[in-house]
Each structure stands twice: as C-alpha cells, then as structure tokens.
C-alpha cells in the first residue's frame, strides 16, 4: 500500500514538475537555440506559442476532467506534452520549433490543474494540505532546477536536451497513469460547449498575442499590433460571458463566481503572479546586466528566493493540515511579500550579498504560502463535482496575471533603463530598473492580494472538500 501511495504521489508531483520545469529550462537555452536555428525576430514566439496553447486549454481540461474523470484527460495531456517535447528537440528551424512548442503547450494545459485536482481525488483531507504544500515546493524547485539544467545542457551537451529531458520522466508518468492511477468517472454532462470553447480560445489567444507584441519592434500600448488584439480580446470576453450564460454545460460555470471565497481567491492568485513573475524574471536580469553574470549564474543567484518559496510552501501545507485553517497563514504571506519587495527599492549595483539574500528570502517566504494555500482555499470553496474546474481556473488566473505583469513590467523596465543609462551608465541603469519594477509590481500585487484575502468569509456557504473529513462540508472555517 505504501509503495502504491508513493507512485500516486509521483503521478501528482511529476505532472506539476514537468510543466513548471519546461517553463524555466527552455528560457535559459533560448539564446543558443536562436543562434543555431536563426530567426531572431521569432525569439519571443517560442515562448508565446507554448503559453498560448497551455493557457487556453487549462480551463478546458479542468472542466472536462470533472465531467469524464481525471485519468483519461491527464493521459492525453502527458502524451501530447511528450510528443511536443520530442518534436521540439528535433526541430530544424524556428518555424518548426514554434509549431512543436504549441503541441507541447496543448499537453501542458492538463498537467498543472489536474495535478492539483488529483490531490483531492487520491489523498484524505487530513493529508491534502501537506500534499498541496509539496506541490508548491515542486513548483519552486522547478524554478531552481530549470536555469541550472538549461545552462548545463546548453554549455556541455546540446540545447535539444532541454526538451529531451522530459521524455524519461514523462514515460514513467505515463506508466503510472495507465497501470496505477484509478479511474473515477466524472458526473457526465451534456454535449460539450463547443461555441464557448471557440470564443474563449479566440479571446485568450488575442489577449496573449497583444501582450506579446508589447515591446517587440518598439510597439507601445497604443500601437495597432498591441491595442488591436487586446481590444478584440475584451470584446470576445463579453461575448463569451453571454454564451456561457445560455450554455447547458458551460466550460466556465459562471455561477461559481457568485461564491465569495471562489472569486476572492482567484483575484489573489492573479495579483500574486505580479510578484512571482517579477522576481523570477527581473532579478536574474539584474544579475546579468548589472554584474555581468551568465544566464546560468544569474539563475543560481536567485536560489535564496526559490529555496524560501519551497520552505514557505511546505510549512504552510503542514500548518493548514494541523490547524484545519488556511486564512491566518494566507494573511501572513503578503506581509512578507510587501516587506521583501519594498526593500528591493534600495537595490543598487553595490548592494551587499547578505542584504540581497535576506530581501529575496522574504519575497520567497511570501510567495510559497500563496502557491499552496490558495489551492486549498479554492478547492474547499466548491462542491466536489467542480474540483477540476476550480483548480484549472486558479491556474488560469495565475498564468494570465503573470502575462499581464510581464508586459507591464517590461514597459517600466525599458523606460527606466532608457532614462538612466545616458546619465549613470548601463549597469546602474539596470539596477535602477530592477529596483523600480520589482517593488512596484510586488507591493501592488501583495496589497491587492492581502485585501482580497482579508475579505474571505469565515464560513464557506457553498460547501466543498472538508479539511477534517471526507464528506462535502458546510462549515469550513477559513479564519
């Protein structure tokens, strides 16, 4: 029994690790990929193709898994992800790589939300908090391992191994899913909401295209390639809401947003991503530009932040399991985020290493609890039949929040560098830009997340998965 539980835990953690590792390992290898395959102008689309397909499919996998069970959907996702990984590793041009990254993203959309949902399916409530903490730790660990492995493969083997590394892990995962993961049929449902799927896909694709175009070839927020797709996305989202209100089996059940806990946790997830993506993306850039470090070395230098994320996530999972409460620990996390990001406003070229390590650790201790605690909060706020949908929407809002944060932060970063470089020199300009971007996004994101969490009701009115028993509950205490 213990070995079987270990295999099931690997199925849950392995899916999460594959999806998150890919996002970090490929970024480190991209400069070498561009040099070898050419097509510098297509650089960002290697990332965007994956982001497009994975973000669009996240809610679809979650909703379909509620209707038809996790096992078949997770198996489809892992197989597509592995196929895309193999094809990406064998790509001979940037066009091929972009197309194959899209295939990879089609599979990745299943890995994150279904890993979160499987925790409820496979583990008793008294263990779910610990497992969610482990998932948050795996997410942070992938950020640690990704830059190191990407640099290692690129420098000593081939960038193609940044994709091939997924194959052995994924093969083991497929075997466990096929022979050990139990199949629990979902609640079934009416004919799939094809119109909703089409409108939603078009809306999110347009939004991500507009955000990606921001900063390419000098495009500003008012440039046609930016404002056009974003405007179209907003219009399509209005149409999507109208479609979902009439659908017999909507892909995104709008009535869930009437649940205060559900809505507030998604808001907190969106704004937490502002902090997370700023720290992960712009701190390495500070080390590269202000100190002249390599991409691999810059990734290693943010290990204090990532290790603190692992610790914060794991400890929060244990505390939630022991106290049967999540709100107190979620309320503490944004305080650490505000403190750490605000201190980064003092960042300079000559900032001492001990100080910077302490600041990054504070940021990580704030991020970690949000990764695990928000998942517990949203899964306990909905009926069991919507666990997959709730987990998927949490992942979706996190990814969209990160995409918006990167676009906004990129604008702020570039403007500061442009202003400061002629006066103080390039290294000082990049230090000043980092000191502007991280505190601004971090404080705004953390404060909004804190306000949303402060409004969480003490008693969840909808019922969901109990932290103290297996049955749907009516009296879960958040605070």
Short mmCIF file of C-alpha atoms in Angstrom, two decimals:
data_model
loop_
_atom_site.label_atom_id
_atom_site.label_comp_id
_atom_site.label_asym_id
_atom_site.label_seq_id
_atom_site.Cartn_x
_atom_site.Cartn_y
_atom_site.Cartn_z
CA UNK A 1 0.00 0.00 0.00
CA UNK A 2 2.82 2.38 0.87
CA UNK A 3 4.53 1.80 -2.49
CA UNK A 4 1.24 2.37 -4.30
CA UNK A 5 0.73 5.66 -2.45
CA UNK A 6 4.26 6.64 -3.39
CA UNK A 7 3.56 6.00 -7.06
CA UNK A 8 0.35 8.02 -6.91
CA UNK A 9 2.22 10.87 -5.21
CA UNK A 10 4.77 10.73 -8.04
CA UNK A 11 1.91 10.98 -10.55
CA UNK A 12 0.70 14.15 -8.85
CA UNK A 13 4.10 15.76 -8.31
CA UNK A 14 5.55 14.55 -11.63
CA UNK A 15 2.91 16.25 -13.74
CA UNK A 16 3.45 19.54 -11.94
CA UNK A 17 7.24 19.24 -12.20
CA UNK A 18 7.20 18.56 -15.95
CA UNK A 19 5.05 21.61 -16.71
CA UNK A 20 6.95 24.02 -14.48
CA UNK A 21 10.44 22.75 -15.36
CA UNK A 22 9.78 23.32 -19.06
CA UNK A 23 8.95 26.99 -18.49
CA UNK A 24 12.32 27.67 -16.85
CA UNK A 25 14.72 25.31 -18.59
CA UNK A 26 13.82 26.45 -22.12
CA UNK A 27 14.25 30.13 -21.26
CA UNK A 28 17.91 29.55 -20.35
CA UNK A 29 18.55 27.67 -23.60
CA UNK A 30 16.74 30.12 -25.91
CA UNK A 31 19.71 32.37 -26.78
CA UNK A 32 21.68 29.34 -28.01
CA UNK A 33 18.64 28.00 -29.85
CA UNK A 34 18.20 31.29 -31.68
CA UNK A 35 21.88 31.36 -32.64
CA UNK A 36 21.77 27.85 -34.08
CA UNK A 37 18.36 27.95 -35.81
CA UNK A 38 18.32 31.63 -36.77
CA UNK A 39 15.13 33.68 -36.78
CA UNK A 40 15.97 36.19 -34.06
CA UNK A 41 12.72 38.06 -34.74
CA UNK A 42 10.78 34.91 -33.78
CA UNK A 43 12.51 34.59 -30.41
CA UNK A 44 9.52 35.55 -28.27
CA UNK A 45 7.15 33.31 -30.21
CA UNK A 46 8.96 30.20 -28.98
CA UNK A 47 7.64 31.16 -25.54
CA UNK A 48 4.32 32.61 -26.72
CA UNK A 49 3.29 29.52 -28.73
CA UNK A 50 3.61 27.38 -25.61
CA UNK A 51 1.92 29.99 -23.43
CA UNK A 52 -0.99 30.38 -25.87
CA UNK A 53 -1.94 26.74 -26.13
CA UNK A 54 -1.30 25.89 -22.48
CA UNK A 55 -3.29 28.86 -21.13
CA UNK A 56 -6.25 28.36 -23.45
CA UNK A 57 -6.55 24.66 -22.64
CA UNK A 58 -6.22 24.91 -18.85
CA UNK A 59 -9.94 25.61 -18.17
CA UNK A 60 -10.97 23.07 -20.82
CA UNK A 61 -9.03 20.23 -19.20
CA UNK A 62 -10.33 21.15 -15.77
CA UNK A 63 -13.97 21.21 -16.83
CA UNK A 64 -13.73 18.06 -18.95
CA UNK A 65 -11.99 16.17 -16.14
CA UNK A 66 -14.92 16.98 -13.83
CA UNK A 67 -17.28 15.52 -16.42
CA UNK A 68 -15.30 12.48 -17.62
CA UNK A 69 -12.65 11.77 -14.99
CA UNK A 70 -9.03 12.86 -14.46
CA UNK A 71 -7.23 9.75 -15.75
CA UNK A 72 -8.07 9.93 -19.49
CA UNK A 73 -7.54 13.71 -19.63
CA UNK A 74 -4.21 13.53 -17.78
CA UNK A 75 -3.03 10.73 -20.04
CA UNK A 76 -3.90 12.77 -23.14
CA UNK A 77 -2.07 15.76 -21.69
CA UNK A 78 1.13 13.87 -20.83
CA UNK A 79 1.27 12.12 -24.22
CA UNK A 80 0.80 15.42 -26.09
CA UNK A 81 3.44 17.06 -23.89
CA UNK A 82 5.95 14.29 -24.58
CA UNK A 83 5.20 14.34 -28.31
CA UNK A 84 5.76 18.09 -28.38
CA UNK A 85 8.99 17.69 -26.38
CA UNK A 86 10.42 15.10 -28.79
CA UNK A 87 9.45 17.13 -31.84
CA UNK A 88 10.83 20.36 -30.32
CA UNK A 89 14.14 18.66 -29.58
CA UNK A 90 14.35 17.51 -33.20
CA UNK A 91 13.33 20.88 -34.74
CA UNK A 92 15.44 22.12 -37.64
CA UNK A 93 14.05 25.67 -37.90
CA UNK A 94 12.46 28.30 -35.70
CA UNK A 95 9.15 27.81 -37.51
CA UNK A 96 9.15 24.11 -36.67
CA UNK A 97 10.14 24.81 -33.07
CA UNK A 98 7.30 27.30 -32.63
CA UNK A 99 4.76 24.82 -34.03
CA UNK A 100 6.05 21.97 -31.86
CA UNK A 101 6.06 24.20 -28.77
CA UNK A 102 2.38 24.75 -29.47
CA UNK A 103 1.85 20.97 -29.35
CA UNK A 104 3.77 20.85 -26.08
CA UNK A 105 1.52 23.55 -24.65
CA UNK A 106 -1.60 21.60 -25.64
CA UNK A 107 -0.43 18.88 -23.27
CA UNK A 108 0.91 21.20 -20.57
CA UNK A 109 -2.56 22.68 -20.10
CA UNK A 110 -3.58 19.41 -18.43
CA UNK A 111 -0.58 18.94 -16.16
CA UNK A 112 -0.98 21.82 -13.69
CA UNK A 113 -4.74 21.84 -12.99
CA UNK A 114 -5.17 18.06 -12.97
CA UNK A 115 -2.20 17.63 -10.61
CA UNK A 116 -3.94 19.99 -8.19
CA UNK A 117 -7.30 18.25 -8.60
CA UNK A 118 -5.82 14.77 -8.09
CA UNK A 119 -4.81 15.73 -4.56
CA UNK A 120 -8.47 15.75 -3.57
CA UNK A 121 -9.20 12.56 -5.51
CA UNK A 122 -6.33 10.48 -4.13
CA UNK A 123 -5.50 11.69 -0.63
CA UNK A 124 -7.62 12.04 2.51
CA UNK A 125 -8.41 15.60 3.63
CA UNK A 126 -6.03 15.44 6.59
CA UNK A 127 -3.14 14.92 4.13
CA UNK A 128 -4.28 17.22 1.33
CA UNK A 129 -2.76 20.33 2.91
CA UNK A 130 0.66 18.66 3.13
CA UNK A 131 0.46 17.42 -0.45
CA UNK A 132 -0.55 20.87 -1.70
CA UNK A 133 2.44 22.23 0.18
CA UNK A 134 4.61 19.68 -1.60
CA UNK A 135 3.15 20.77 -4.94
CA UNK A 136 4.05 24.37 -4.18
CA UNK A 137 7.52 23.21 -3.23
CA UNK A 138 7.84 21.31 -6.52
CA UNK A 139 6.83 24.45 -8.38
CA UNK A 140 9.58 26.41 -6.64
CA UNK A 141 12.06 23.55 -7.09
CA UNK A 142 11.45 23.61 -10.84
CA UNK A 143 12.48 27.26 -10.86
CA UNK A 144 15.69 26.25 -9.11
CA UNK A 145 16.50 23.27 -11.34
CA UNK A 146 15.40 24.82 -14.65
CA UNK A 147 18.06 27.52 -15.12
CA UNK A 148 20.82 25.20 -13.90
CA UNK A 149 19.84 22.30 -16.18
CA UNK A 150 19.23 24.62 -19.12
CA UNK A 151 22.71 26.08 -18.77
CA UNK A 152 24.28 22.67 -18.17
CA UNK A 153 22.73 21.13 -21.28
CA UNK A 154 23.45 24.16 -23.43
CA UNK A 155 27.07 24.50 -22.38
CA UNK A 156 28.08 20.83 -22.17
CA UNK A 157 25.70 18.82 -24.37
CA UNK A 158 23.07 20.38 -26.63
CA UNK A 159 20.10 22.69 -26.18
CA UNK A 160 17.98 19.84 -27.56
CA UNK A 161 18.29 18.09 -24.20
CA UNK A 162 16.28 20.91 -22.67
CA UNK A 163 13.36 19.14 -24.37
CA UNK A 164 14.54 15.53 -24.34
CA UNK A 165 14.93 15.61 -20.54
CA UNK A 166 11.14 15.46 -20.32
CA UNK A 167 10.98 12.05 -22.01
CA UNK A 168 12.21 9.69 -19.24
CA UNK A 169 10.18 11.49 -16.56
CA UNK A 170 7.11 11.54 -18.77
CA UNK A 171 7.47 7.87 -19.73
CA UNK A 172 7.42 6.84 -16.06
CA UNK A 173 4.45 9.13 -15.52
CA UNK A 174 2.53 7.51 -18.40
CA UNK A 175 3.20 4.04 -16.98
CA UNK A 176 1.88 5.05 -13.55
CA UNK A 177 -1.21 6.69 -15.03
CA UNK A 178 -2.05 3.64 -17.16
CA UNK A 179 -1.42 0.90 -14.57
CA UNK A 180 -1.77 2.52 -11.16
CA UNK A 181 -3.91 5.66 -11.30
CA UNK A 182 -7.53 4.71 -10.52
CA UNK A 183 -10.20 5.89 -12.92
CA UNK A 184 -13.07 7.64 -11.24
CA UNK A 185 -15.73 8.61 -13.77
CA UNK A 186 -16.94 12.18 -13.56
CA UNK A 187 -20.50 13.37 -13.31
CA UNK A 188 -21.02 13.24 -17.08
CA UNK A 189 -22.80 16.09 -18.76
CA UNK A 190 -24.50 17.41 -21.82
CA UNK A 191 -22.89 17.97 -25.21
CA UNK A 192 -19.60 19.90 -24.84
CA UNK A 193 -19.89 23.67 -25.06
CA UNK A 194 -18.24 23.97 -28.48
CA UNK A 195 -19.25 27.59 -29.03
CA UNK A 196 -17.93 28.59 -25.62
CA UNK A 197 -14.66 26.77 -26.28
CA UNK A 198 -14.22 28.55 -29.63
CA UNK A 199 -14.98 32.04 -28.29
CA UNK A 200 -12.85 31.54 -25.19
CA UNK A 201 -9.90 30.27 -27.23
CA UNK A 202 -10.11 33.24 -29.59
CA UNK A 203 -10.35 35.74 -26.71
CA UNK A 204 -7.38 34.43 -24.74
CA UNK A 205 -5.27 33.97 -27.87
CA UNK A 206 -5.90 37.58 -28.89
CA UNK A 207 -5.06 38.81 -25.38
CA UNK A 208 -1.76 36.93 -25.23
CA UNK A 209 -0.79 37.98 -28.76
CA UNK A 210 -1.36 41.62 -27.83
CA UNK A 211 0.66 41.29 -24.63
CA UNK A 212 3.47 39.55 -26.52
CA UNK A 213 3.62 42.24 -29.21
CA UNK A 214 4.12 44.87 -26.50
CA UNK A 215 7.81 45.71 -26.59
CA UNK A 216 8.55 43.98 -29.93
CA UNK A 217 9.92 46.35 -32.59
CA UNK A 218 9.21 49.32 -30.34
CA UNK A 219 5.47 48.67 -30.10
CA UNK A 220 3.78 50.70 -27.36
CA UNK A 221 0.45 50.15 -25.63
CA UNK A 222 -1.26 52.31 -28.25
CA UNK A 223 0.32 50.56 -31.25
CA UNK A 224 -2.08 48.71 -33.53
CA UNK A 225 -0.45 45.26 -33.07
CA UNK A 226 -0.92 45.68 -29.31
CA UNK A 227 -4.16 47.54 -28.74
CA UNK A 228 -5.95 45.80 -31.62
CA UNK A 229 -5.69 42.22 -30.27
CA UNK A 230 -6.26 43.35 -26.68
CA UNK A 231 -9.39 45.28 -27.70
CA UNK A 232 -10.64 42.28 -29.66
CA UNK A 233 -9.97 40.06 -26.64
CA UNK A 234 -12.05 42.26 -24.35
CA UNK A 235 -14.94 42.27 -26.82
CA UNK A 236 -14.74 38.49 -27.22
CA UNK A 237 -14.74 38.01 -23.45
CA UNK A 238 -18.05 39.89 -23.27
CA UNK A 239 -19.41 37.58 -25.96
CA UNK A 240 -18.04 34.60 -24.03
CA UNK A 241 -19.93 35.60 -20.88
CA UNK A 242 -23.16 35.85 -22.87
CA UNK A 243 -22.55 32.44 -24.45
CA UNK A 244 -21.78 30.79 -21.10
CA UNK A 245 -24.93 32.17 -19.51
CA UNK A 246 -27.01 30.22 -22.04
CA UNK A 247 -24.90 27.05 -22.28
CA UNK A 248 -26.32 23.82 -20.86
CA UNK A 249 -22.85 22.67 -19.76
CA UNK A 250 -20.63 25.80 -19.75
CA UNK A 251 -16.89 25.34 -19.97
CA UNK A 252 -16.53 28.02 -17.26
CA UNK A 253 -19.55 27.81 -14.91
CA UNK A 254 -20.25 31.46 -14.14
CA UNK A 255 -22.34 30.68 -11.07
CA UNK A 256 -19.17 29.69 -9.22
CA UNK A 257 -18.11 33.35 -9.18
CA UNK A 258 -21.15 34.12 -7.01
CA UNK A 259 -19.22 32.28 -4.29
CA UNK A 260 -17.26 35.00 -2.50
CA UNK A 261 -14.38 32.71 -1.50
CA UNK A 262 -14.00 31.39 -5.04
CA UNK A 263 -13.87 34.87 -6.60
CA UNK A 264 -11.59 36.39 -3.98
CA UNK A 265 -9.08 33.54 -4.15
CA UNK A 266 -8.87 33.90 -7.94
CA UNK A 267 -8.25 37.64 -7.52
CA UNK A 268 -5.49 36.88 -5.02
CA UNK A 269 -3.99 34.34 -7.44
CA UNK A 270 -3.95 36.88 -10.29
CA UNK A 271 -2.16 39.55 -8.26
CA UNK A 272 0.24 37.17 -6.55
CA UNK A 273 1.54 36.38 -10.03
CA UNK A 274 2.62 40.03 -10.32
CA UNK A 275 5.14 39.40 -7.54
CA UNK A 276 6.19 35.94 -8.63
CA UNK A 277 6.87 36.72 -12.27
CA UNK A 278 8.68 39.97 -11.48
CA UNK A 279 11.04 38.25 -9.06
CA UNK A 280 11.71 35.25 -11.28
CA UNK A 281 12.27 37.27 -14.46
CA UNK A 282 13.78 40.60 -13.45
CA UNK A 283 16.12 39.61 -10.63
CA UNK A 284 18.13 37.33 -12.96
CA UNK A 285 18.19 40.18 -15.46
CA UNK A 286 19.64 42.45 -12.76
CA UNK A 287 22.45 39.97 -12.11
CA UNK A 288 23.16 39.61 -15.83
CA UNK A 289 23.11 43.30 -16.76
CA UNK A 290 24.37 44.96 -13.58
CA UNK A 291 27.01 42.37 -12.64
CA UNK A 292 27.80 40.79 -16.00
CA UNK A 293 26.89 37.24 -14.93
CA UNK A 294 25.95 34.49 -17.36
CA UNK A 295 22.36 33.30 -17.66
CA UNK A 296 23.17 30.16 -15.69
CA UNK A 297 24.95 32.07 -12.92
CA UNK A 298 22.14 34.60 -12.66
CA UNK A 299 19.67 31.76 -12.20
CA UNK A 300 21.79 30.33 -9.39
CA UNK A 301 21.93 33.72 -7.68
CA UNK A 302 18.17 33.76 -7.06
CA UNK A 303 18.32 30.42 -5.22
CA UNK A 304 17.65 32.14 -1.85
CA UNK A 305 14.27 33.29 -3.18
CA UNK A 306 13.41 29.86 -4.58
CA UNK A 307 14.56 27.93 -1.52
CA UNK A 308 12.47 30.22 0.67
CA UNK A 309 9.50 29.50 -1.61
CA UNK A 310 9.97 25.77 -1.07
CA UNK A 311 10.18 26.22 2.71
CA UNK A 312 7.22 28.60 2.85
CA UNK A 313 5.01 26.34 0.75
CA UNK A 314 5.87 23.17 2.66
CA UNK A 315 5.46 24.76 6.11
CA UNK A 316 2.13 26.30 5.14
CA UNK A 317 0.86 22.92 3.94
CA UNK A 318 1.73 21.36 7.29
CA UNK A 319 0.14 24.22 9.26
CA UNK A 320 -3.07 24.03 7.25
CA UNK A 321 -3.29 20.28 7.82
CA UNK A 322 -2.70 20.63 11.56
CA UNK A 323 -4.91 23.64 12.28
CA UNK A 324 -7.63 22.94 9.67
CA UNK A 325 -7.46 26.64 8.80
CA UNK A 326 -5.93 28.44 5.85
CA UNK A 327 -6.80 32.12 6.19
CA UNK A 328 -4.34 33.03 9.00
CA UNK A 329 -1.38 31.67 7.03
CA UNK A 330 -2.53 33.30 3.80
CA UNK A 331 -2.85 36.65 5.58
CA UNK A 332 0.77 36.48 6.78
CA UNK A 333 2.28 35.71 3.35
CA UNK A 334 1.53 39.07 1.64
CA UNK A 335 3.18 40.87 4.56
CA UNK A 336 6.45 39.11 3.76
CA UNK A 337 5.93 39.98 0.08
CA UNK A 338 5.42 43.66 0.82
CA UNK A 339 8.48 43.76 3.08
CA UNK A 340 10.77 41.94 0.64
CA UNK A 341 9.72 43.82 -2.46
CA UNK A 342 9.78 47.21 -0.73
CA UNK A 343 13.32 46.57 0.47
CA UNK A 344 14.31 45.84 -3.14
CA UNK A 345 13.61 49.52 -3.84
CA UNK A 346 17.06 50.08 -2.31
CA UNK A 347 18.75 47.83 -4.88
CA UNK A 348 21.97 49.24 -6.35
CA UNK A 349 24.96 47.86 -8.26
CA UNK A 350 26.90 47.64 -5.00
CA UNK A 351 24.18 46.13 -2.79
CA UNK A 352 25.82 43.63 -0.45
CA UNK A 353 25.12 39.93 -0.96
CA UNK A 354 23.84 39.26 2.60
CA UNK A 355 21.29 42.06 2.30
CA UNK A 356 20.09 40.90 -1.10
CA UNK A 357 19.83 37.29 0.13
CA UNK A 358 17.67 38.46 3.05
CA UNK A 359 15.41 40.51 0.77
CA UNK A 360 14.97 37.64 -1.67
CA UNK A 361 14.24 35.23 1.18
CA UNK A 362 11.43 37.48 2.39
CA UNK A 363 9.91 37.50 -1.10
CA UNK A 364 10.15 33.71 -1.28
CA UNK A 365 8.60 33.22 2.16
CA UNK A 366 5.67 35.31 0.94
CA UNK A 367 5.25 33.53 -2.39
CA UNK A 368 5.47 29.96 -1.11
CA UNK A 369 2.39 30.01 1.14
CA UNK A 370 0.35 31.57 -1.66
CA UNK A 371 1.19 28.70 -4.02
CA UNK A 372 -0.11 26.03 -1.65
CA UNK A 373 -2.62 27.92 0.49
CA UNK A 374 -4.66 29.41 -2.35
CA UNK A 375 -5.15 25.95 -3.84
CA UNK A 376 -6.53 24.62 -0.56
CA UNK A 377 -8.78 27.65 -0.20
CA UNK A 378 -10.35 27.37 -3.65
CA UNK A 379 -10.81 23.60 -3.51
CA UNK A 380 -12.65 23.85 -0.19
CA UNK A 381 -14.98 26.52 -1.57
CA UNK A 382 -16.72 24.48 -4.30
CA UNK A 383 -18.72 21.23 -4.45
CA UNK A 384 -16.75 18.10 -5.30
CA UNK A 385 -18.05 17.98 -8.87
CA UNK A 386 -16.25 21.27 -9.63
CA UNK A 387 -12.83 20.50 -8.12
CA UNK A 388 -11.16 20.20 -11.54
CA UNK A 389 -12.79 23.39 -12.79
CA UNK A 390 -11.78 25.32 -9.66
CA UNK A 391 -8.17 24.09 -9.83
CA UNK A 392 -7.98 24.96 -13.52
CA UNK A 393 -9.35 28.47 -13.05
CA UNK A 394 -6.87 29.14 -10.26
CA UNK A 395 -4.05 28.10 -12.62
CA UNK A 396 -5.55 30.15 -15.45
CA UNK A 397 -5.75 33.38 -13.44
CA UNK A 398 -2.21 32.85 -12.22
CA UNK A 399 -0.92 32.47 -15.78
CA UNK A 400 -2.86 35.46 -17.10
CA UNK A 401 -1.72 37.57 -14.14
CA UNK A 402 1.87 36.64 -14.92
CA UNK A 403 1.48 37.50 -18.61
CA UNK A 404 0.00 40.91 -17.82
CA UNK A 405 2.71 41.54 -15.22
CA UNK A 406 5.50 40.76 -17.67
CA UNK A 407 4.07 43.11 -20.30
CA UNK A 408 3.57 45.97 -17.83
CA UNK A 409 6.93 45.35 -16.14
CA UNK A 410 8.72 45.23 -19.48
CA UNK A 411 7.44 48.71 -20.28
CA UNK A 412 8.55 50.10 -16.91
CA UNK A 413 11.92 48.38 -17.07
CA UNK A 414 12.74 49.64 -20.57
CA UNK A 415 11.69 53.20 -19.79
CA UNK A 416 13.90 53.36 -16.68
CA UNK A 417 16.93 51.90 -18.50
CA UNK A 418 16.45 54.38 -21.37
CA UNK A 419 16.28 57.28 -18.94
CA UNK A 420 19.11 56.29 -16.60
CA UNK A 421 21.72 54.78 -18.95
CA UNK A 422 22.95 58.06 -20.53
CA UNK A 423 23.41 59.60 -17.07
CA UNK A 424 24.66 56.81 -14.82
CA UNK A 425 25.83 54.08 -17.19
CA UNK A 426 24.26 50.81 -18.22
CA UNK A 427 24.89 48.68 -15.08
CA UNK A 428 23.45 51.38 -12.80
CA UNK A 429 20.51 51.80 -15.18
CA UNK A 430 19.61 48.11 -14.97
CA UNK A 431 19.94 48.18 -11.21
CA UNK A 432 17.63 51.19 -11.05
CA UNK A 433 15.14 49.50 -13.40
CA UNK A 434 15.06 46.36 -11.23
CA UNK A 435 14.63 48.50 -8.12
CA UNK A 436 11.62 50.13 -9.80
CA UNK A 437 9.89 47.13 -11.37
CA UNK A 438 10.06 44.59 -8.53
CA UNK A 439 8.88 46.90 -5.70
CA UNK A 440 6.10 48.40 -7.83
CA UNK A 441 4.67 45.09 -9.01
CA UNK A 442 5.42 43.38 -5.72
CA UNK A 443 3.77 45.92 -3.43
CA UNK A 444 0.74 46.43 -5.68
CA UNK A 445 0.23 42.70 -6.15
CA UNK A 446 0.75 41.86 -2.49
CA UNK A 447 -1.53 44.62 -1.20
CA UNK A 448 -4.40 43.70 -3.54
CA UNK A 449 -3.95 40.01 -2.68
CA UNK A 450 -3.96 40.86 1.04
CA UNK A 451 -7.17 42.90 0.69
CA UNK A 452 -8.85 40.06 -1.22
CA UNK A 453 -7.82 37.53 1.43
CA UNK A 454 -8.96 39.80 4.26
CA UNK A 455 -12.47 39.73 2.77
CA UNK A 456 -12.68 35.92 2.78
CA UNK A 457 -15.75 34.84 4.76
CA UNK A 458 -15.23 32.91 7.97
CA UNK A 459 -17.73 30.29 6.84
CA UNK A 460 -17.90 29.00 3.27
CA UNK A 461 -21.57 28.99 2.19
CA UNK A 462 -21.19 26.61 -0.77
CA UNK A 463 -19.59 23.58 0.79
CA UNK A 464 -16.58 21.80 -0.57
CA UNK A 465 -13.89 19.36 0.50
CA UNK A 466 -13.51 19.27 4.25
CA UNK A 467 -10.13 19.61 5.84
CA UNK A 468 -11.33 17.41 8.71
CA UNK A 469 -13.22 14.65 6.89
CA UNK A 470 -14.08 13.15 3.52
CA UNK A 471 -17.62 14.44 3.09
CA UNK A 472 -18.63 17.73 1.47
CA UNK A 473 -18.77 20.33 4.19
CA UNK A 474 -20.99 23.18 5.15
CA UNK A 475 -18.98 24.74 7.96
CA UNK A 476 -15.34 25.05 6.89
CA UNK A 477 -13.72 27.78 8.95
CA UNK A 478 -11.41 29.93 6.88
CA UNK A 479 -10.19 32.19 9.64
#
